[in-house]
Each structure stands twice: as structure tokens, then as C-alpha cells.
Amino acid sequence: MKSFLANKTPYFFIAPAIILLSLFSILPIFVALFISFTDLDLVGIADWSLVSFVGLENYKEVVSDPIFVKSILNTLFYVVIGVPLVIVLSLAIALMINFGKARIFKAFRVVFYMPSITNVVAVAVVWSYLYNPHLGLFNYILNLFHLPDVPWLQDPTIAKISLILLALWRAIGLNMIIFLAALQGIPKTYYEAAQLDGANNWKQLTKITIPLLRYAIFFVSITTMIGWLQFFEEPFVMTNGGPLDSTTSVALFIYRNGFQFSNFGYAAAGSFLLFIAIIIITMIQFKIQNKQQDY
Amino acid sequence: MKFSAVSNQSLSKSIKQERRQQWVVGIILALGGILVSLPFVWMILSAFKPESEVMALTPTLFPEKWTIENFKNLFVNMNFGLYLKNTVVVVLWSFVGLFLNAMAGYAFAKFEFKGSKQLFFMVLATMMIPGQVTMIPVYLILNQMHLINTMAGIVLPGLVGAFGIFLFRQFMTTIPDELLEAARLDGAGELRVFWQIVLPMTKPILAVQGIFTFIAGWNSFLWPLIIANDESLYTLSVGLQLLKGQYGGNFALQMAGSTFMVVPIVIIFILFQKYIIDGYTISGMK
């Protein structure tokens, strides 16, 4: 009896978590794959007999959908500009904070980390106000220096950059902390030895710090890249994809087709393409990382 | 004698240089810090301005006339009281989820059972699945379970998380087996061992996870947005999104709503920032 109970205990402990994860993470993958081959919509949810298989039709349609193509290009724009900016800025801030000896430098950690824990809707509302063409603070400051107004959210290209600025502001904190943790893991003796050999700060940075941060940089670049490929909340709350779909990301495209147009099958096909893209890009990054290790 | 004087001179020179560098870096960080905090400062100050002052073409930094009218409006013209209640319910449920994560982490850390490796691998694998892929099927599954437009539908999809389970497992493997065995020999049941011995020993990780759970629950946006069809289930962030749509031109009211959402988190963060920032070292995120 006792051994029977002892055998059951772990299952009792994991059961709730495993059931919830299976139901809301594992099962949905198969459901998504299944419905991406069907024409499921609002009518279909009410009466499943009206749902029919359409084979690869959804996939064919979605890759020739001009808005989907545009959303891919927009997402690539976000990734190509956003990811390097996040890495460089959060690393630079972490290095500076780590360099400082006074107590005030610890307070900077809090200041720079703050944006990353605040609510995305609240933040988007605040930034919409800052970006407002007539009443916004940004244009007012520009005017103070006799610079012309910037159409922050009205011009297709500038709107994308404005969203990147907001997302950058939110992303720096977390990555800065990761870099700081990694920096503190570097033994002080390395620097002492380098100083004895007469290496200046720049040499120490490029020859010791950066190489030893390789894994942290890799970790941050992978997670940041995956995050930006799923860029959603900022365009959703601030511009709703506009002007003229110039800020629509792939994730927003999927959300819109799923929950605003109720084309569930079509949206599922789009989401699977995004999933595959994320897997391929992550694998390429791992390949590159492995190659670099050979040297 | 002469030699040491020279070296002293060069030493004091390098100290001076070092001090100058410290100042330069400090000033750069301070400027960056001001830039980063600007949106918060502007939000809070604007929230206390009357609407006319916010709409003026030459903005003022500090309100000429401080008012709490905007905050009153949130509760009178909008249903912020209700949204607050719903948000608190979501937060409480997410703490149940935290508890379930801890339970699962404990079982993976301290028990050997059939399929434990495979199940743990499955848990980790769920971390790689992007939210956009599961969004639509989860909605359909909840629809089949008749949970659309219910609180259960809002909280269930995100109740447990692989990352939380993983962190608990990592931390709990360090608890000595002898301690658990001793408690069992004393006749403590498995639940009691977990509740009275394991949980108190996981305090550091529990603190970090607790703060993050609170923040995530307070900020939860996507599932309330998708699942709640009528206002009675809206959380603060969904309500704020609604406010932006309905009172698009009233920035004073919008800033008050944002301040109401952001300031509690900022206070909690400042109170517990040591746990949060040090938590990354505990979590082994190096």
C-alpha cells in the first residue's frame, strides 16, 4: 500500500501542470496544423459538418496575399533594425554600469530596467501621446530647436521606426540585466593580468570582455530575434497596422485574420509559416554560433 | 628615491584619469536615464493636469493647476473599478498557477518516476511554441469547453508555464533528500512535506517568481482581450485599450488611466528590485 502511494505521489504533483500544458500548448499545435488545411470560420465553429478540407489552399492563398507579403517585409524590417539596436544598446549600458564604482550606478539598473515591466497598453497609450503630431512632446521639443515636425506615426517608414523606438525602450532593461549577470561572472584576475601587461581599457574590452560574453550575446540575440519575429502588441495598440498596413507584423496579420475576420483556417496557415520561419532562423543562428566556436 | 617619485606621479595621473572616466560614464548614463524616464515623468505629470492644459499648444512641465479630476473620471465615466476587480481576480488566479508550477517542479526535482524524463522534455518543448500558433486553437478549444466569456477562459491558458516549472525544478534539486526522508519518517504526509518543508526552503525563487507572477497578472492583456466579450470581464489593460478608442482625444484621461496601471507596478518593483535583479543570478541566467 505504501509503495503504491509513493508511486502515485509524483503524478499527483505534476498532474495539474501537465494537463494544462497538454491542453493549451501541445494539443493546440495539432489543432492548428489540422485546421490550417480546412476552411474553418465562424459558421464552421457552430456546425462542424460545414467545415471541409481544402488541402494546401490556405497556404497557397496566404503566400500570395499582398498584405501577408507586406507583413513579412515589415517584420524583417523590425528584426533587422531592432535586434542589433537592442543588443548594442543593452550591452553598452551594462558595460557602463559595470564600469562604475560609485553607488549611484546601482540605481541606474533600476532606471533602465523599469520600462520592461510596465504594461504594454499603458506604455503604448503614453507613447501615442508623445508621438502626437500637434500635442506631442517630441514634436514640441523638435520645434524648440527650430526643427520641423516629424510625422511619427503618419509616414509609413517613420511609423515603423517609431514602433521600434518604443519596443527598444522596453527591451533594453531585461537584456541589460542578463549582460550584467554575465559580466559579474568574469573573474577579476583576467583584468588584473591584462593591466600588468599594460593593456588599456579598449584592449581589455575587445580581448577579454566581449569574447567572454559570447554566450550571453548569443542568448540575447536568439531570444530577441524570436521576440521581434512575433512583434505584436506595439503595432496592435499604437497603429493597428496603419498607415496602409505599413506597420502590420506577421503576428498582427494572424491575429486580425483569426479574431477580426474569423478566418481561422487561413490564420492558422499563416501562423504555421511563422513557426517554420522561427525554427529555421533559430537553427541558422545555432549553426553560425557553432562555426565560430571552431576558431 | 627619484624613481619612486616618478612612479607616484604617474600613479596619481592614472587615478585622475580613472576618476575622469568614471565621471564621463556616469554623466552619459544619467543623460540616458533621464531620456528613459521621460515618458513616465510626462505621463504622471499630465495625469494631474486639467484637460484644457493638456490640449494647450505650449505644454507645461508641471501642472499649473493640480487636479485629480481625471482619476475620478476613470471610475465615474469609465468602469475602472470593475476592471480593477477583474485584474485582481486574474492576479489571484495566477498565484494559483505559481503554486501548480512549484508542485510540478518539486515532482520533477525530487521523485523518480516512469516517464519523468519524457514529460520534463515535453514541458521544456512547450517553451519554443510561439503564442501566435496556439492563439487560435486555444480559442477553439475553450469554445468547445464553453469557456468563452468566462473568467476561467481568461486565466486557464496561461495558468502554468514551462519556464516557472523549470526554475522551480532547478532550485529544488538542491534540497537535501535526507531532510525530506526525515520528515516522512516523522509521519508527515507528502502534501505536508511539500507545504511545510519544500516551499519554505524555496523562498528566494518563490519571491522572484511571485513578483513576476504579480506583474504578469496585472499586465495580462491578450487573453482577456480575446476571451472577454462583454465589459463585465475586462481587465485594466483591456479597459485602457477601450479608453484609447473611446476618448482618443482626451490625453489627460488616457494618462490618468496609464498612471493608474503603471504606478503600482513601479512601486512594487522599487520595493522588491533587489530580489528581481538578483533573481537573474539565482535563476542561473548567466
Coordinates of C-alpha atoms in Angstrom, one line a residue:
Chain A
M1 CA 0.0 0.0 0.0
K2 CA 2.7 2.4 1.0
S3 CA 4.8 1.8 -2.1
F4 CA 1.7 2.2 -4.2
L5 CA 1.1 5.6 -2.7
A6 CA 4.7 6.5 -3.1
N7 CA 4.5 5.7 -6.8
K8 CA 1.4 7.8 -7.2
T9 CA 2.7 10.9 -5.4
P10 CA 4.8 12.5 -8.2
Y11 CA 1.9 12.0 -10.7
F12 CA -0.4 13.8 -8.3
F13 CA 2.1 16.7 -8.1
I14 CA 2.7 17.1 -11.8
A15 CA -0.9 16.3 -13.0
P16 CA -2.4 19.8 -12.9
A17 CA 0.6 21.4 -14.7
I18 CA 0.9 18.6 -17.3
I19 CA -2.8 18.6 -18.0
L20 CA -2.9 22.3 -18.5
L21 CA 0.2 22.3 -20.7
S22 CA -1.1 19.5 -22.8
L23 CA -4.4 21.1 -23.3
F24 CA -3.2 24.7 -24.0
S25 CA 0.3 24.2 -25.5
I26 CA 0.7 20.7 -27.0
L27 CA -2.8 19.9 -28.3
P28 CA -3.1 23.3 -30.0
I29 CA -0.2 22.6 -32.2
F30 CA -2.0 19.6 -33.7
V31 CA -5.3 21.5 -33.8
A32 CA -3.6 24.4 -35.6
L33 CA -2.0 22.0 -38.1
F34 CA -5.3 20.3 -38.7
I35 CA -7.4 23.5 -39.2
S36 CA -4.8 25.0 -41.4
F37 CA -6.0 22.5 -44.0
T38 CA -9.7 23.4 -43.6
D39 CA -11.9 26.4 -44.4
L40 CA -12.9 26.8 -40.7
D41 CA -14.7 30.1 -39.9
L42 CA -17.5 31.3 -37.6
V43 CA -20.1 29.2 -39.4
G44 CA -17.8 26.2 -39.1
I45 CA -17.4 26.6 -35.3
A46 CA -21.2 26.5 -34.8
D47 CA -21.6 23.5 -37.1
W48 CA -18.6 21.3 -37.7
S49 CA -20.3 19.4 -40.5
L50 CA -20.0 22.6 -42.7
V51 CA -16.2 22.5 -42.4
S52 CA -14.4 21.0 -45.4
F53 CA -10.9 20.1 -46.2
V54 CA -9.2 22.4 -48.7
G55 CA -5.7 20.8 -48.7
L56 CA -3.0 23.3 -49.2
E57 CA -5.3 26.0 -50.4
N58 CA -4.9 28.2 -47.4
Y59 CA -1.1 28.1 -47.7
K60 CA -1.2 28.9 -51.4
E61 CA -3.6 31.8 -50.8
V62 CA -1.7 33.3 -47.8
V63 CA 1.7 33.4 -49.6
S64 CA 0.1 35.3 -52.5
D65 CA -1.8 37.6 -50.1
P66 CA -0.2 41.1 -50.7
I67 CA -0.9 42.0 -47.0
F68 CA 0.8 38.9 -45.8
V69 CA 3.8 39.6 -48.0
K70 CA 3.9 43.2 -46.8
S71 CA 3.7 42.0 -43.1
I72 CA 6.7 39.7 -43.7
L73 CA 8.7 42.6 -45.1
N74 CA 7.6 44.8 -42.2
T75 CA 8.6 42.1 -39.7
L76 CA 12.0 41.7 -41.4
F77 CA 12.4 45.5 -41.1
Y78 CA 11.7 45.3 -37.4
V79 CA 14.1 42.4 -36.9
V80 CA 17.0 43.8 -39.0
I81 CA 16.9 47.2 -37.3
G82 CA 15.6 46.3 -33.9
V83 CA 17.7 43.3 -32.9
P84 CA 21.2 44.8 -33.4
L85 CA 20.0 48.0 -31.7
V86 CA 18.8 46.0 -28.7
I87 CA 22.0 44.1 -28.4
V88 CA 24.3 47.0 -28.8
L89 CA 22.5 49.4 -26.5
S90 CA 21.8 46.9 -23.7
L91 CA 25.4 45.7 -23.8
A92 CA 26.7 49.3 -23.8
I93 CA 24.6 50.2 -20.9
A94 CA 25.5 47.1 -19.0
L95 CA 29.2 47.7 -19.6
M96 CA 28.9 51.3 -18.4
I97 CA 27.0 50.3 -15.3
N98 CA 29.6 47.6 -14.6
F99 CA 32.4 50.1 -15.1
G100 CA 31.1 52.5 -12.5
K101 CA 32.3 52.2 -8.9
A102 CA 30.0 54.7 -7.1
R103 CA 26.8 53.5 -5.5
I104 CA 24.7 55.6 -7.9
F105 CA 25.5 53.2 -10.7
K106 CA 23.3 50.5 -9.0
A107 CA 20.4 52.9 -9.1
F108 CA 20.8 53.1 -12.9
R109 CA 20.0 49.4 -13.1
V110 CA 16.6 50.2 -11.7
V111 CA 16.0 53.2 -14.0
F112 CA 16.9 51.3 -17.2
Y113 CA 15.0 48.2 -16.2
M114 CA 11.8 50.0 -15.3
P115 CA 10.3 50.2 -18.8
S116 CA 10.4 46.4 -19.3
I117 CA 8.0 45.6 -16.5
T118 CA 5.3 48.2 -17.3
N119 CA 2.1 47.4 -19.1
V120 CA 2.4 47.5 -22.9
V121 CA -1.0 49.1 -23.3
A122 CA -0.3 51.8 -20.8
V123 CA 3.1 52.4 -22.4
A124 CA 1.6 52.5 -25.9
V125 CA -1.0 55.0 -24.8
V126 CA 1.7 57.2 -23.3
W127 CA 3.9 57.0 -26.4
S128 CA 0.9 57.7 -28.7
Y129 CA 0.6 61.0 -26.8
L130 CA 4.3 61.7 -27.0
Y131 CA 4.2 61.0 -30.8
N132 CA 1.0 63.1 -31.3
P133 CA 1.7 65.4 -34.3
H134 CA 0.2 68.5 -32.7
L135 CA 0.2 68.0 -28.9
G136 CA 3.0 65.5 -28.5
L137 CA 6.1 66.3 -26.5
F138 CA 8.6 65.0 -29.2
N139 CA 7.5 67.5 -31.9
Y140 CA 7.4 70.3 -29.3
I141 CA 11.0 69.6 -28.3
L142 CA 12.0 69.5 -32.0
N143 CA 10.3 72.8 -32.6
L144 CA 12.2 74.3 -29.6
F145 CA 15.3 73.6 -31.6
H146 CA 13.7 75.0 -34.7
L147 CA 13.5 71.6 -36.3
P148 CA 10.5 70.7 -38.4
D149 CA 7.7 68.3 -37.2
V150 CA 8.3 64.6 -37.7
P151 CA 5.2 62.6 -38.8
W152 CA 6.0 59.9 -36.1
L153 CA 3.1 57.6 -36.8
Q154 CA 1.8 59.0 -40.1
D155 CA 4.6 58.2 -42.5
P156 CA 4.9 54.5 -43.5
T157 CA 8.7 54.2 -42.8
I158 CA 8.9 56.6 -39.9
A159 CA 5.9 54.8 -38.2
K160 CA 7.9 51.6 -38.3
I161 CA 10.9 53.3 -36.7
S162 CA 8.7 54.9 -34.1
L163 CA 7.4 51.5 -33.1
I164 CA 11.0 50.2 -33.0
L165 CA 11.9 53.0 -30.7
L166 CA 9.1 52.1 -28.3
A167 CA 10.0 48.4 -28.3
L168 CA 13.7 49.2 -27.9
W169 CA 12.9 51.3 -24.8
R170 CA 11.0 48.3 -23.4
A171 CA 13.6 45.7 -24.4
I172 CA 16.8 47.2 -23.1
G173 CA 16.2 46.5 -19.4
L174 CA 15.9 42.8 -19.3
N175 CA 18.8 42.2 -21.7
M176 CA 21.0 44.7 -19.8
I177 CA 20.4 42.6 -16.6
I178 CA 21.4 39.4 -18.4
F179 CA 24.6 41.1 -19.6
L180 CA 25.3 42.4 -16.1
A181 CA 24.9 39.0 -14.6
A182 CA 27.3 37.6 -17.3
L183 CA 29.8 40.5 -16.7
Q184 CA 29.9 39.7 -13.0
G185 CA 30.8 36.2 -13.8
I186 CA 34.1 37.2 -15.4
P187 CA 37.0 36.6 -13.0
K188 CA 38.7 39.8 -11.9
T189 CA 42.1 38.2 -12.2
Y190 CA 41.9 38.3 -16.0
Y191 CA 41.7 42.1 -15.9
E192 CA 44.5 42.3 -13.3
A193 CA 46.8 40.2 -15.5
A194 CA 45.9 42.3 -18.6
Q195 CA 46.7 45.5 -16.7
L196 CA 50.0 44.2 -15.6
D197 CA 50.8 43.6 -19.3
G198 CA 49.8 47.2 -20.0
A199 CA 46.5 46.6 -21.8
N200 CA 44.4 49.7 -22.0
N201 CA 40.6 49.7 -21.4
W202 CA 39.8 49.3 -25.0
K203 CA 42.1 46.3 -25.3
Q204 CA 40.6 44.7 -22.2
L205 CA 37.1 45.3 -23.6
T206 CA 37.7 43.7 -27.0
K207 CA 40.1 41.0 -26.0
I208 CA 38.6 39.8 -22.7
T209 CA 35.1 41.1 -22.0
I210 CA 33.5 40.7 -25.4
P211 CA 34.9 37.2 -26.1
L212 CA 33.9 36.0 -22.7
L213 CA 30.4 37.4 -23.2
R214 CA 29.9 35.3 -26.3
Y215 CA 27.3 33.0 -24.8
A216 CA 25.3 35.9 -23.2
I217 CA 25.4 37.7 -26.6
F218 CA 24.2 34.6 -28.3
F219 CA 21.4 34.0 -25.8
V220 CA 20.2 37.6 -26.1
S221 CA 20.4 37.6 -29.9
I222 CA 18.3 34.4 -30.1
T223 CA 15.6 35.4 -27.6
T224 CA 15.5 39.0 -29.0
M225 CA 15.2 37.7 -32.6
I226 CA 12.4 35.3 -31.7
G227 CA 10.6 38.1 -29.8
W228 CA 10.8 40.5 -32.7
L229 CA 9.6 37.9 -35.2
Q230 CA 6.5 37.8 -33.0
F231 CA 6.2 41.6 -32.7
F232 CA 2.6 42.2 -32.0
E233 CA 1.4 44.4 -29.1
E234 CA 3.1 47.7 -30.1
P235 CA 1.6 47.8 -33.6
F236 CA -1.7 46.5 -32.4
V237 CA -2.2 49.1 -29.7
M238 CA -0.5 52.1 -31.3
T239 CA -1.2 52.0 -35.1
N240 CA -3.4 48.9 -35.6
G241 CA -1.1 48.2 -38.5
G242 CA -1.6 51.5 -40.2
P243 CA -1.0 53.7 -42.1
L244 CA -1.9 51.4 -45.1
D245 CA -0.6 48.2 -43.4
S246 CA 2.9 49.7 -43.3
T247 CA 3.3 48.6 -39.6
T248 CA 1.4 45.3 -39.8
S249 CA 3.6 42.5 -38.5
V250 CA 3.0 38.8 -39.3
A251 CA 1.7 38.3 -35.8
L252 CA -0.8 41.1 -36.2
F253 CA -1.8 39.7 -39.6
I254 CA -2.5 36.3 -37.9
Y255 CA -4.5 37.9 -35.1
R256 CA -6.6 40.0 -37.4
N257 CA -7.5 37.2 -39.7
G258 CA -8.2 34.9 -36.8
F259 CA -10.2 37.1 -34.4
Q260 CA -11.4 40.0 -36.5
F261 CA -12.3 38.3 -39.8
S262 CA -12.8 34.8 -38.2
N263 CA -10.9 33.0 -40.9
F264 CA -9.5 30.5 -38.5
G265 CA -8.1 28.1 -41.1
Y266 CA -6.4 30.9 -43.1
A267 CA -4.9 32.4 -40.0
A268 CA -3.6 29.0 -38.7
A269 CA -1.8 28.5 -42.1
G270 CA -0.2 31.9 -41.6
S271 CA 0.8 31.0 -38.1
F272 CA 2.4 27.8 -39.2
L273 CA 4.5 29.6 -41.7
L274 CA 5.7 32.0 -39.0
F275 CA 6.5 29.0 -36.7
I276 CA 8.6 27.4 -39.5
A277 CA 10.4 30.7 -40.2
I278 CA 11.3 31.0 -36.5
I279 CA 12.6 27.4 -36.3
I280 CA 14.7 27.9 -39.5
I281 CA 16.2 31.2 -38.3
T282 CA 17.0 29.8 -34.9
M283 CA 18.7 26.8 -36.5
I284 CA 20.8 29.1 -38.7
Q285 CA 21.9 31.1 -35.7
F286 CA 22.9 27.9 -33.9
K287 CA 24.9 26.8 -37.0
I288 CA 26.7 30.2 -37.1
Q289 CA 27.5 30.0 -33.4
N290 CA 28.9 26.5 -33.7
K291 CA 31.1 27.6 -36.6
Q292 CA 32.5 30.5 -34.6
Q293 CA 33.5 28.1 -31.9
D294 CA 35.8 26.2 -34.2
Y295 CA 38.3 29.1 -34.2
Chain B
M1 CA 64.1 57.9 -4.3
K2 CA 63.8 59.7 -7.6
F3 CA 62.3 56.6 -9.2
S4 CA 59.5 56.3 -6.6
A5 CA 58.6 60.0 -7.1
V6 CA 58.1 59.4 -10.8
S7 CA 56.0 56.3 -10.3
N8 CA 54.0 58.2 -7.7
Q9 CA 53.4 60.9 -10.2
S10 CA 52.2 58.5 -12.9
L11 CA 50.1 56.7 -10.4
S12 CA 48.2 59.9 -9.3
K13 CA 47.9 60.7 -13.0
S14 CA 46.3 57.4 -13.7
I15 CA 44.0 57.8 -10.7
K16 CA 42.9 61.2 -12.1
Q17 CA 42.3 59.7 -15.5
E18 CA 40.3 56.9 -13.9
R19 CA 38.2 59.4 -11.9
R20 CA 37.6 61.4 -15.1
Q21 CA 36.4 58.3 -16.9
Q22 CA 34.1 57.4 -14.0
W23 CA 32.5 60.9 -14.3
V24 CA 32.1 60.7 -18.1
V25 CA 30.4 57.3 -17.9
G26 CA 28.2 58.5 -15.0
I27 CA 27.1 61.5 -17.0
I28 CA 26.3 59.5 -20.1
L29 CA 24.3 57.1 -18.0
A30 CA 22.5 59.9 -16.2
L31 CA 21.5 61.5 -19.6
G32 CA 20.3 58.1 -20.8
G33 CA 18.4 57.6 -17.6
I34 CA 16.6 60.9 -18.0
L35 CA 15.7 60.0 -21.6
V36 CA 14.4 56.6 -20.5
S37 CA 12.3 58.0 -17.6
L38 CA 10.9 60.9 -19.6
P39 CA 7.8 59.0 -20.8
F40 CA 7.0 58.1 -17.1
V41 CA 7.5 61.6 -15.8
W42 CA 5.4 63.1 -18.6
M43 CA 2.7 60.5 -18.1
I44 CA 2.4 61.2 -14.3
L45 CA 2.5 65.0 -14.6
S46 CA 0.0 65.0 -17.5
A47 CA -2.4 62.9 -15.5
F48 CA -2.7 65.6 -12.9
K49 CA -3.3 68.4 -15.4
P50 CA -6.8 69.6 -16.3
E51 CA -7.8 68.6 -19.9
S52 CA -7.5 72.2 -21.2
E53 CA -3.9 72.4 -20.0
V54 CA -3.0 69.1 -21.8
M55 CA -4.6 70.3 -25.0
A56 CA -2.7 73.6 -24.9
L57 CA -0.2 74.0 -27.8
T58 CA 2.6 75.1 -25.5
P59 CA 2.9 72.3 -23.0
T60 CA 3.8 72.9 -19.4
L61 CA 6.1 70.6 -17.5
F62 CA 4.4 70.8 -14.1
P63 CA 0.6 71.2 -13.9
E64 CA -0.4 74.8 -13.4
K65 CA -3.4 73.6 -11.5
W66 CA -3.1 70.1 -9.9
T67 CA -6.3 68.1 -10.3
I68 CA -7.4 64.6 -9.6
E69 CA -10.5 65.1 -11.8
N70 CA -9.0 62.7 -14.4
F71 CA -8.7 59.8 -11.9
K72 CA -12.2 60.4 -10.7
N73 CA -13.4 60.3 -14.3
L74 CA -11.9 56.8 -14.7
F75 CA -14.2 55.5 -12.1
V76 CA -17.3 57.6 -12.9
N77 CA -17.3 57.7 -16.7
M78 CA -15.4 54.5 -17.2
N79 CA -15.7 51.3 -15.3
F80 CA -12.3 51.3 -13.8
G81 CA -13.5 49.9 -10.5
L82 CA -14.8 46.8 -12.2
Y83 CA -11.6 46.5 -14.4
L84 CA -9.5 46.7 -11.2
K85 CA -11.6 44.0 -9.5
N86 CA -11.2 41.7 -12.6
T87 CA -7.5 42.4 -12.7
V88 CA -7.1 41.5 -9.0
V89 CA -9.0 38.2 -9.7
V90 CA -6.7 37.4 -12.6
V91 CA -3.7 38.1 -10.3
L92 CA -5.0 35.9 -7.6
W93 CA -5.5 33.0 -10.1
S94 CA -2.0 33.5 -11.4
F95 CA -0.8 32.8 -7.9
V96 CA -2.6 29.5 -8.0
G97 CA -0.7 28.9 -11.2
L98 CA 2.5 29.7 -9.4
F99 CA 1.7 27.1 -6.8
L100 CA 1.0 24.5 -9.5
N101 CA 4.3 25.3 -11.1
A102 CA 6.1 24.8 -7.8
M103 CA 4.3 21.4 -7.3
A104 CA 5.4 20.2 -10.8
G105 CA 8.9 21.5 -10.3
Y106 CA 9.1 19.6 -7.0
A107 CA 8.0 16.3 -8.5
F108 CA 10.5 16.6 -11.3
A109 CA 13.3 17.5 -8.9
K110 CA 12.7 15.0 -6.1
F111 CA 10.9 11.9 -7.4
E112 CA 12.0 9.2 -9.8
F113 CA 9.0 8.0 -11.7
K114 CA 8.2 6.4 -15.0
G115 CA 8.2 8.9 -17.9
S116 CA 9.6 11.7 -15.8
K117 CA 12.4 12.4 -18.4
Q118 CA 10.0 12.4 -21.3
L119 CA 7.4 14.6 -19.5
F120 CA 10.1 17.1 -18.5
F121 CA 11.3 17.3 -22.0
M122 CA 7.7 17.9 -23.2
V123 CA 7.4 20.7 -20.6
L124 CA 10.6 22.3 -22.0
A125 CA 9.5 21.9 -25.6
T126 CA 6.4 24.0 -24.9
M127 CA 8.7 27.0 -24.4
M128 CA 9.5 27.0 -28.1
I129 CA 6.0 27.2 -29.3
P130 CA 5.1 30.8 -30.4
G131 CA 2.0 32.3 -29.0
Q132 CA 0.6 33.1 -32.4
V133 CA 0.4 29.4 -33.3
T134 CA -1.5 28.4 -30.2
M135 CA -3.7 31.5 -30.0
I136 CA -6.4 30.3 -32.5
P137 CA -6.6 26.7 -31.5
V138 CA -6.7 27.6 -27.8
Y139 CA -9.6 29.8 -28.6
L140 CA -11.3 27.0 -30.4
I141 CA -10.6 24.5 -27.5
L142 CA -12.0 27.0 -25.0
N143 CA -15.0 27.5 -27.2
Q144 CA -15.6 23.7 -27.2
M145 CA -15.4 23.7 -23.4
H146 CA -17.9 26.6 -23.3
L147 CA -15.4 28.8 -21.6
I148 CA -15.6 31.8 -23.9
N149 CA -16.5 35.0 -22.0
T150 CA -15.8 33.4 -18.6
M151 CA -13.1 34.1 -16.0
A152 CA -11.9 30.5 -16.3
G153 CA -11.3 31.0 -20.0
I154 CA -9.2 34.1 -19.3
V155 CA -6.9 32.5 -16.7
L156 CA -6.6 28.9 -17.7
P157 CA -4.4 29.2 -20.9
G158 CA -1.6 31.0 -19.1
L159 CA -2.0 29.4 -15.6
V160 CA 1.1 27.2 -15.7
G161 CA 4.3 27.9 -17.6
A162 CA 7.3 25.8 -18.6
F163 CA 9.8 28.4 -17.5
G164 CA 8.4 28.6 -14.0
I165 CA 8.4 24.8 -13.7
F166 CA 12.0 24.7 -14.9
L167 CA 13.2 27.3 -12.4
F168 CA 11.5 25.5 -9.5
R169 CA 12.9 22.2 -10.6
Q170 CA 16.4 23.6 -10.8
F171 CA 16.2 25.2 -7.4
M172 CA 14.5 22.3 -5.6
T173 CA 17.1 19.7 -6.8
T174 CA 19.5 21.4 -4.2
I175 CA 17.2 20.5 -1.3
P176 CA 18.8 17.5 0.5
D177 CA 16.9 14.2 0.3
E178 CA 17.7 13.4 3.9
L179 CA 15.6 16.3 5.1
L180 CA 12.5 15.1 3.2
E181 CA 13.1 11.5 4.3
A182 CA 13.3 12.6 8.0
A183 CA 10.0 14.4 7.7
R184 CA 8.4 11.3 6.1
L185 CA 9.8 9.1 8.9
D186 CA 8.2 11.5 11.4
G187 CA 4.9 10.7 9.7
A188 CA 4.4 13.8 7.6
G189 CA 2.2 13.2 4.5
E190 CA 3.5 14.1 1.1
L191 CA 1.5 17.3 0.9
R192 CA 2.7 18.4 4.3
V193 CA 6.3 17.7 3.3
F194 CA 5.8 19.9 0.3
W195 CA 3.9 22.7 2.2
Q196 CA 6.0 22.9 5.4
I197 CA 9.5 21.9 4.2
V198 CA 9.9 22.3 0.5
L199 CA 8.1 25.6 0.0
P200 CA 9.8 27.5 2.8
M201 CA 13.2 26.4 1.5
T202 CA 12.4 27.8 -1.9
K203 CA 11.8 31.3 -0.6
P204 CA 14.4 33.1 -2.9
I205 CA 13.0 31.7 -6.1
L206 CA 9.4 31.9 -4.7
A207 CA 10.0 35.7 -4.1
V208 CA 11.3 36.3 -7.7
Q209 CA 8.6 34.2 -9.2
G210 CA 5.9 35.8 -7.0
I211 CA 6.8 39.3 -8.1
F212 CA 6.9 38.3 -11.8
T213 CA 3.6 36.5 -11.4
F214 CA 2.1 39.6 -10.0
I215 CA 3.5 41.8 -12.7
A216 CA 2.4 39.3 -15.5
G217 CA -1.1 39.0 -14.0
W218 CA -1.5 42.7 -13.5
N219 CA -0.4 43.4 -17.1
S220 CA -2.3 40.5 -18.7
F221 CA -3.8 41.7 -22.0
L222 CA -4.1 39.2 -24.8
W223 CA -6.3 36.5 -23.3
P224 CA -8.7 38.9 -21.6
L225 CA -8.9 40.7 -24.9
I226 CA -9.7 37.6 -26.9
I227 CA -11.9 35.8 -24.3
A228 CA -13.9 38.6 -22.7
N229 CA -16.8 39.6 -25.0
D230 CA -18.5 42.0 -22.6
E231 CA -17.2 44.6 -20.3
S232 CA -18.0 42.8 -17.1
L233 CA -14.8 40.7 -17.6
Y234 CA -12.5 43.4 -18.9
T235 CA -9.1 43.8 -17.1
L236 CA -7.4 47.1 -16.7
S237 CA -5.3 46.8 -19.8
V238 CA -8.3 45.9 -22.0
G239 CA -10.2 48.8 -20.4
L240 CA -7.4 51.1 -21.1
Q241 CA -7.3 50.0 -24.8
L242 CA -11.1 50.7 -24.8
L243 CA -10.5 54.1 -23.3
K244 CA -7.9 54.9 -26.0
G245 CA -10.6 54.1 -28.6
Q246 CA -13.5 55.9 -26.9
Y247 CA -11.7 59.0 -25.6
G248 CA -9.0 59.2 -28.3
G249 CA -8.6 63.0 -27.9
N250 CA -8.6 63.2 -24.2
F251 CA -5.0 62.7 -23.3
A252 CA -5.3 63.8 -19.7
L253 CA -7.8 60.9 -19.1
Q254 CA -5.6 58.5 -21.0
M255 CA -2.6 59.5 -19.0
A256 CA -4.6 59.0 -15.8
G257 CA -5.5 55.5 -16.9
S258 CA -1.9 54.7 -17.7
T259 CA -0.7 56.1 -14.5
F260 CA -3.2 54.0 -12.6
M261 CA -1.8 50.9 -14.3
V262 CA 1.9 51.7 -14.2
V263 CA 2.4 53.3 -10.8
P264 CA 1.5 50.2 -8.7
I265 CA 4.0 48.1 -10.7
V266 CA 6.7 50.8 -10.3
I267 CA 6.2 50.9 -6.6
I268 CA 6.3 47.1 -6.2
F269 CA 9.3 47.0 -8.4
I270 CA 11.2 49.6 -6.4
L271 CA 10.3 47.8 -3.2
F272 CA 11.5 44.5 -4.4
Q273 CA 14.1 45.4 -7.0
K274 CA 16.9 43.7 -5.1
Y275 CA 15.0 40.3 -5.4
I276 CA 14.2 40.8 -9.1
I277 CA 17.6 41.9 -10.3
D278 CA 19.5 39.4 -8.1
G279 CA 16.9 36.8 -9.1
Y280 CA 18.6 36.5 -12.5
T281 CA 21.7 35.3 -10.8
I282 CA 19.7 32.8 -8.8
S283 CA 17.9 31.6 -11.9
G284 CA 21.3 30.9 -13.3
M285 CA 20.7 33.2 -16.3
K286 CA 24.3 33.8 -17.0

